[in-house]
XYZ file of C-alpha atoms in Angstrom:
342
model
C 22.050 100.598 -88.413
C 24.838 98.083 -88.908
C 26.797 99.880 -86.236
C 23.811 99.789 -83.896
C 23.336 96.034 -84.509
C 27.004 95.351 -83.785
C 26.754 97.385 -80.589
C 23.599 95.515 -79.516
C 25.162 92.127 -80.263
C 28.222 93.157 -78.243
C 26.049 94.074 -75.245
C 24.161 90.782 -75.472
C 27.389 88.752 -75.719
C 28.818 90.599 -72.720
C 25.696 89.881 -70.655
C 25.805 86.202 -71.616
C 29.490 86.026 -70.624
C 28.761 87.649 -67.260
C 25.969 85.164 -66.565
C 28.200 82.218 -67.511
C 31.055 83.457 -65.311
C 28.662 84.023 -62.400
C 27.353 80.499 -62.835
C 30.885 79.088 -62.842
C 31.772 81.083 -59.718
C 28.598 79.887 -58.020
C 29.443 76.291 -58.871
C 32.968 76.782 -57.510
C 31.590 78.251 -54.277
C 29.104 75.432 -53.953
C 31.867 72.904 -54.569
C 34.027 74.515 -51.874
C 31.234 74.701 -49.326
C 30.254 71.115 -49.923
C 33.802 69.759 -49.629
C 34.581 67.473 -46.700
C 37.900 67.951 -44.912
C 39.651 65.671 -42.424
C 41.515 67.471 -39.661
C 44.390 65.655 -37.987
C 45.069 67.119 -34.520
C 48.434 66.176 -32.994
C 49.726 66.664 -29.455
C 52.014 65.025 -26.905
C 49.637 64.493 -23.974
C 48.498 61.079 -22.744
C 45.006 59.850 -23.624
C 43.511 60.617 -20.185
C 45.094 64.069 -19.790
C 42.616 66.991 -19.577
C 44.005 68.323 -22.861
C 42.985 65.185 -24.731
C 39.688 64.856 -22.870
C 38.732 68.383 -23.921
C 39.667 67.662 -27.514
C 37.611 64.500 -27.561
C 34.561 65.711 -25.652
C 34.360 69.294 -26.926
C 36.403 70.025 -30.030
C 35.747 66.881 -32.070
C 32.087 66.717 -31.108
C 31.380 70.397 -31.823
C 33.292 70.534 -35.114
C 31.704 67.432 -36.607
C 28.205 68.320 -35.431
C 28.212 72.035 -36.224
C 29.857 71.626 -39.630
C 27.057 69.213 -40.597
C 29.595 66.556 -41.434
C 31.781 68.644 -43.742
C 34.629 68.523 -41.195
C 35.962 65.325 -39.618
C 38.417 65.307 -36.709
C 41.070 62.666 -36.009
C 42.965 63.092 -32.708
C 46.528 61.801 -32.397
C 47.539 61.970 -28.736
C 50.705 60.878 -26.942
C 53.166 61.914 -29.706
C 51.685 59.452 -32.229
C 52.585 61.842 -35.044
C 56.012 62.605 -33.610
C 57.455 64.543 -30.709
C 56.600 68.218 -30.279
C 59.083 69.550 -32.841
C 58.032 66.983 -35.429
C 54.298 67.600 -35.206
C 54.787 71.369 -34.937
C 56.816 71.292 -38.136
C 54.085 69.096 -39.634
C 51.474 71.777 -38.954
C 53.770 74.431 -40.380
C 54.301 72.568 -43.642
C 50.709 71.331 -43.900
C 51.164 67.560 -43.537
C 49.219 67.891 -40.262
C 46.267 70.283 -40.146
C 46.247 71.129 -36.425
C 48.360 70.726 -33.327
C 48.618 71.687 -29.660
C 52.281 72.446 -28.969
C 53.849 74.235 -26.074
C 56.134 77.201 -26.610
C 58.567 75.391 -28.923
C 58.324 78.232 -31.463
C 60.072 80.642 -29.088
C 63.474 80.092 -30.739
C 62.201 82.071 -33.756
C 59.517 84.144 -32.034
C 60.995 85.407 -28.729
C 57.692 86.832 -27.446
C 56.353 83.276 -27.183
C 59.005 82.529 -24.556
C 57.509 85.078 -22.165
C 54.732 82.918 -20.628
C 57.335 80.359 -19.549
C 59.647 82.743 -17.767
C 60.153 81.512 -14.181
C 57.827 82.579 -11.369
C 55.879 84.923 -13.677
C 52.282 83.874 -12.994
C 50.690 83.895 -9.553
C 47.853 81.427 -10.153
C 45.510 79.981 -12.791
C 43.293 83.062 -12.812
C 46.261 85.328 -13.464
C 47.539 83.131 -16.306
C 44.157 82.739 -17.961
C 43.322 86.448 -17.758
C 46.614 87.352 -19.405
C 46.747 84.668 -22.096
C 43.115 84.854 -23.161
C 43.113 88.658 -23.248
C 44.849 91.349 -25.335
C 48.311 90.343 -24.109
C 47.746 86.811 -25.398
C 46.889 88.220 -28.830
C 50.006 90.379 -28.749
C 52.163 87.369 -27.903
C 50.874 85.399 -30.905
C 50.813 88.304 -33.365
C 53.771 87.012 -35.424
C 52.768 83.358 -35.662
C 51.029 83.628 -39.049
C 53.604 85.771 -40.792
C 56.666 83.936 -39.473
C 55.514 80.323 -39.155
C 52.432 80.043 -41.344
C 50.123 78.909 -38.536
C 47.007 80.543 -37.143
C 46.501 80.517 -33.363
C 42.957 79.564 -32.392
C 43.128 79.510 -28.583
C 45.389 79.372 -25.535
C 45.078 76.273 -23.365
C 46.995 75.197 -20.280
C 49.480 72.566 -19.213
C 49.673 73.984 -15.700
C 52.211 74.940 -13.051
C 55.366 72.881 -13.220
C 56.762 70.994 -10.226
C 59.770 68.781 -9.688
C 59.471 65.045 -9.169
C 62.477 62.948 -8.236
C 63.803 59.906 -6.479
C 64.811 61.829 -3.358
C 63.427 64.917 -1.561
C 64.604 68.440 -2.352
C 64.440 70.603 0.755
C 67.389 72.968 0.199
C 69.362 74.344 -2.744
C 72.282 71.989 -2.140
C 69.954 69.049 -2.933
C 70.068 70.124 -6.589
C 73.807 69.487 -6.765
C 74.375 66.429 -8.931
C 70.620 66.006 -9.466
C 70.097 64.840 -13.069
C 66.994 66.763 -14.101
C 65.149 66.120 -17.345
C 63.881 69.300 -18.979
C 62.585 70.166 -22.459
C 65.237 71.251 -24.941
C 64.290 74.927 -24.600
C 66.848 77.582 -23.538
C 64.779 79.116 -20.704
C 64.213 75.717 -19.130
C 67.828 74.630 -19.383
C 69.050 77.931 -17.950
C 66.619 77.627 -15.033
C 67.700 74.097 -14.113
C 71.348 75.077 -14.280
C 70.709 78.168 -12.146
C 69.634 75.836 -9.348
C 72.769 73.733 -9.730
C 71.102 70.710 -11.375
C 72.658 68.638 -14.164
C 70.106 69.267 -16.924
C 69.347 66.536 -19.466
C 67.112 67.710 -22.353
C 64.798 64.952 -23.602
C 61.531 64.736 -25.593
C 58.540 63.980 -23.398
C 58.096 60.592 -25.103
C 61.457 59.428 -23.689
C 60.954 60.529 -20.075
C 59.474 57.333 -18.600
C 62.301 55.144 -19.911
C 64.935 57.642 -18.759
C 63.452 57.674 -15.246
C 62.998 53.907 -15.141
C 66.577 53.242 -16.255
C 67.887 55.979 -13.937
C 69.416 57.943 -16.799
C 67.876 60.937 -14.994
C 66.919 61.381 -11.341
C 63.844 63.502 -11.918
C 61.791 65.731 -14.168
C 59.589 68.815 -13.886
C 56.027 69.032 -15.203
C 52.527 69.755 -13.910
C 51.287 66.858 -11.791
C 48.468 66.137 -14.264
C 51.200 65.087 -16.692
C 53.039 63.174 -13.964
C 49.886 61.157 -13.370
C 48.682 60.754 -16.954
C 52.111 59.657 -18.215
C 52.635 57.086 -15.447
C 55.897 58.595 -14.240
C 54.753 58.187 -10.627
C 55.662 54.510 -11.008
C 59.351 55.432 -11.106
C 59.431 58.481 -8.776
C 59.123 58.913 -5.004
C 58.904 62.669 -4.233
C 57.280 65.843 -5.580
C 58.395 69.378 -4.768
C 55.414 71.732 -5.245
C 57.686 74.455 -6.549
C 55.223 75.986 -9.062
C 58.338 77.462 -10.654
C 56.882 77.993 -14.121
C 53.524 78.006 -15.877
C 53.292 76.037 -19.115
C 50.620 77.050 -21.618
C 49.740 75.456 -24.939
C 48.235 76.855 -28.116
C 45.696 75.423 -30.546
C 47.209 76.080 -33.986
C 46.051 75.368 -37.543
C 47.961 75.455 -40.823
C 47.217 78.785 -42.529
C 46.977 77.376 -46.065
C 44.512 74.739 -44.890
C 42.568 77.419 -43.027
C 42.280 79.497 -46.184
C 40.693 76.550 -48.026
C 37.781 76.484 -45.607
C 34.542 78.399 -45.978
C 33.826 81.219 -43.505
C 31.191 78.962 -41.914
C 33.711 76.154 -41.405
C 36.263 78.585 -40.016
C 33.728 79.876 -37.503
C 32.884 76.332 -36.411
C 36.563 75.548 -35.789
C 37.234 78.799 -33.939
C 34.257 78.354 -31.626
C 35.061 74.703 -30.957
C 38.718 75.459 -30.233
C 37.828 78.160 -27.721
C 35.204 75.975 -26.040
C 37.631 73.053 -25.781
C 40.406 75.268 -24.438
C 38.084 76.782 -21.801
C 36.966 73.302 -20.787
C 40.568 72.119 -20.541
C 41.515 75.053 -18.261
C 38.602 74.120 -16.018
C 39.440 70.406 -15.960
C 43.105 71.037 -15.246
C 42.483 73.435 -12.380
C 39.830 71.218 -10.813
C 41.911 68.067 -11.136
C 44.862 69.258 -9.059
C 43.693 67.937 -5.704
C 42.418 64.723 -7.306
C 45.764 64.177 -9.044
C 47.644 64.918 -5.842
C 45.531 62.439 -3.869
C 45.999 59.760 -6.541
C 49.760 60.245 -6.564
C 49.949 60.147 -2.768
C 47.930 56.928 -2.748
C 50.490 55.541 -5.186
C 53.388 56.288 -2.880
C 54.565 59.781 -3.802
C 55.483 62.141 -0.976
C 54.610 65.818 -1.514
C 56.401 68.772 0.029
C 56.084 72.524 -0.370
C 59.273 74.591 -0.472
C 59.763 76.645 2.675
C 60.155 80.411 2.338
C 63.939 80.233 2.242
C 64.063 77.618 -0.540
C 61.401 79.410 -2.567
C 63.232 82.736 -2.285
C 66.572 81.147 -3.207
C 65.044 79.418 -6.249
C 63.514 82.700 -7.429
C 66.713 84.680 -6.809
C 68.759 82.126 -8.737
C 66.413 82.632 -11.701
C 66.852 86.442 -11.870
C 69.724 86.300 -14.395
C 67.348 84.590 -16.834
C 65.245 87.776 -16.923
C 68.331 89.955 -17.259
C 69.561 87.930 -20.235
C 66.093 87.872 -21.787
C 65.816 91.669 -21.551
C 69.301 92.031 -23.028
C 68.399 89.843 -26.017
C 64.835 91.180 -26.372
C 64.680 94.712 -24.894
C 61.261 95.426 -26.407
C 59.646 92.719 -24.247
C 60.311 94.359 -20.885
C 57.183 96.502 -20.947
C 55.038 93.496 -21.917
C 56.425 91.423 -19.037
C 55.743 94.289 -16.620
C 52.119 94.340 -17.840
C 51.823 90.626 -17.095
C 53.204 91.067 -13.578
C 50.898 94.023 -12.944
C 47.872 91.957 -13.998
C 48.382 89.732 -10.949
C 46.994 92.514 -8.756
C 43.703 92.733 -10.678
């Protein structure tokens, strides 16, 4: 009997322990689900750029509303938390929860350089189909393991064009032209292939460099040209459409793992909705931006067939070098080119 009593007491004690542990776990879950988080979102676009408008009107509104107040969003536009490298590193190390960089991570993750190879995308539809489909997922597949950030959505900066203080109508016009470009190898190689003197600068320093004539021109989508006020110190735009610049919504992985599944779903859905809205705004705004810039004195020109062909031919060695350094990417690039026909 004594043995039976000891056995019974052991069972009862075990059951009590299980109940207590379950209660503690439940309290921990409830504490986690009830926790309020502030999300800092950093990017380099001006306040009235479509990227920031989409963040403000879609992402912030949806996250705060659909999380029932457990998530708060603070948007830091116009490089307020540092230039692209600084805020990207901030998201990686967790001092900033979210960011919208360009392809600055390509130095460590070569696949992320692919979308910004010259003359790769035909139009917005082509770019969006590729980046928001399976190829886009393949491009970002190493972001978590290598950089500790989770990619939530692809958004767009747009097709890049060259603005300057004199017209560019032939290849020889690039000679001696001091062209600001981001400090990214593909960009620098492209500018040099045309014969320009490339000056790498952060986007936050471009206006001053143009105003003080440290550089003669820059290349960006015209939405950025307008939103950043660079039209005040430029006279001409070449509609070269030489490169498509995407952006990615990223979130620190450790911060992400602290969130409940419900909060994660809210953020994912809001990020995709905001990115879709931004694509729409950017594509629709092109003619409006062009008209505004023309009304403010900028002269637009399209490259003739000869100039366009010469610019593309000059860029071919960039692909050859990229394939040499990253031979496994050739098939992926061919898939992107083939998607233009669909």
